[in-house]
Amino acid sequence: MAGDQKAKAKKEQLKGKAKEAVGRAVGNERLEAEGRAGQSKGDARQAKEKAKDTFKH
């Protein structure tokens, strides 16, 4: 299960990064902000999974 969550976190980070880049390229500030939010969500999920791994071992 933890592997699934880690993969989901990476996917969110990449999706957010892509959204931010597209938003910046077309000058859409809202899309750019959504991308940053997606990256932050992925970062938070990844940090949570790392913390769980730390306490598991």
Short mmCIF file of C-alpha atoms in Angstrom, two decimals:
data_model
loop_
_atom_site.label_atom_id
_atom_site.label_comp_id
_atom_site.label_asym_id
_atom_site.label_seq_id
_atom_site.Cartn_x
_atom_site.Cartn_y
_atom_site.Cartn_z
CA MET A 1 0.00 0.00 0.00
CA ALA A 2 2.79 2.43 0.82
CA GLY A 3 4.23 1.94 -2.66
CA ASP A 4 0.91 2.93 -4.18
CA GLN A 5 0.82 6.10 -2.10
CA LYS A 6 4.39 6.98 -3.04
CA ALA A 7 3.57 6.51 -6.71
CA LYS A 8 0.46 8.63 -6.31
CA ALA A 9 2.56 11.38 -4.70
CA LYS A 10 5.04 11.35 -7.59
CA LYS A 11 2.16 11.43 -10.08
CA GLU A 12 0.63 14.46 -8.33
CA GLN A 13 3.99 16.24 -8.31
CA LEU A 14 4.57 15.62 -12.02
CA LYS A 15 1.02 16.56 -12.96
CA GLY A 16 1.34 19.78 -10.94
CA LYS A 17 4.68 20.61 -12.52
CA ALA A 18 3.22 20.11 -16.00
CA LYS A 19 0.17 22.26 -15.19
CA GLU A 20 2.38 25.01 -13.84
CA ALA A 21 4.58 24.96 -16.94
CA VAL A 22 1.59 25.07 -19.30
CA GLY A 23 0.02 27.88 -17.28
CA ARG A 24 3.26 29.86 -17.41
CA ALA A 25 3.63 29.23 -21.17
CA VAL A 26 0.15 30.47 -22.03
CA GLY A 27 0.06 33.19 -19.39
CA ASN A 28 -2.77 31.62 -17.38
CA GLU A 29 -2.13 32.49 -13.73
CA ARG A 30 -4.95 30.27 -12.44
CA LEU A 31 -3.56 27.19 -14.17
CA GLU A 32 -0.10 28.03 -12.89
CA ALA A 33 -1.45 28.31 -9.32
CA GLU A 34 -3.31 24.99 -9.67
CA GLY A 35 -0.03 23.41 -10.73
CA ARG A 36 1.79 24.73 -7.69
CA ALA A 37 -1.03 23.49 -5.47
CA GLY A 38 -0.82 20.03 -7.05
CA GLN A 39 2.90 19.92 -6.45
CA SER A 40 2.42 20.92 -2.82
CA LYS A 41 -0.19 18.21 -2.36
CA GLY A 42 2.20 15.64 -3.81
CA ASP A 43 5.03 16.90 -1.62
CA ALA A 44 2.85 16.60 1.48
CA ARG A 45 1.77 13.06 0.57
CA GLN A 46 5.38 12.06 -0.05
CA ALA A 47 6.52 13.54 3.28
CA LYS A 48 3.75 11.65 5.08
CA GLU A 49 4.82 8.37 3.48
CA LYS A 50 8.47 8.98 4.36
CA ALA A 51 7.51 9.68 7.96
CA LYS A 52 5.49 6.46 8.09
CA ASP A 53 8.49 4.54 6.71
CA THR A 54 10.76 6.09 9.33
CA PHE A 55 8.53 5.03 12.20
CA LYS A 56 7.92 1.61 10.68
CA HIS A 57 11.64 0.73 10.75
#
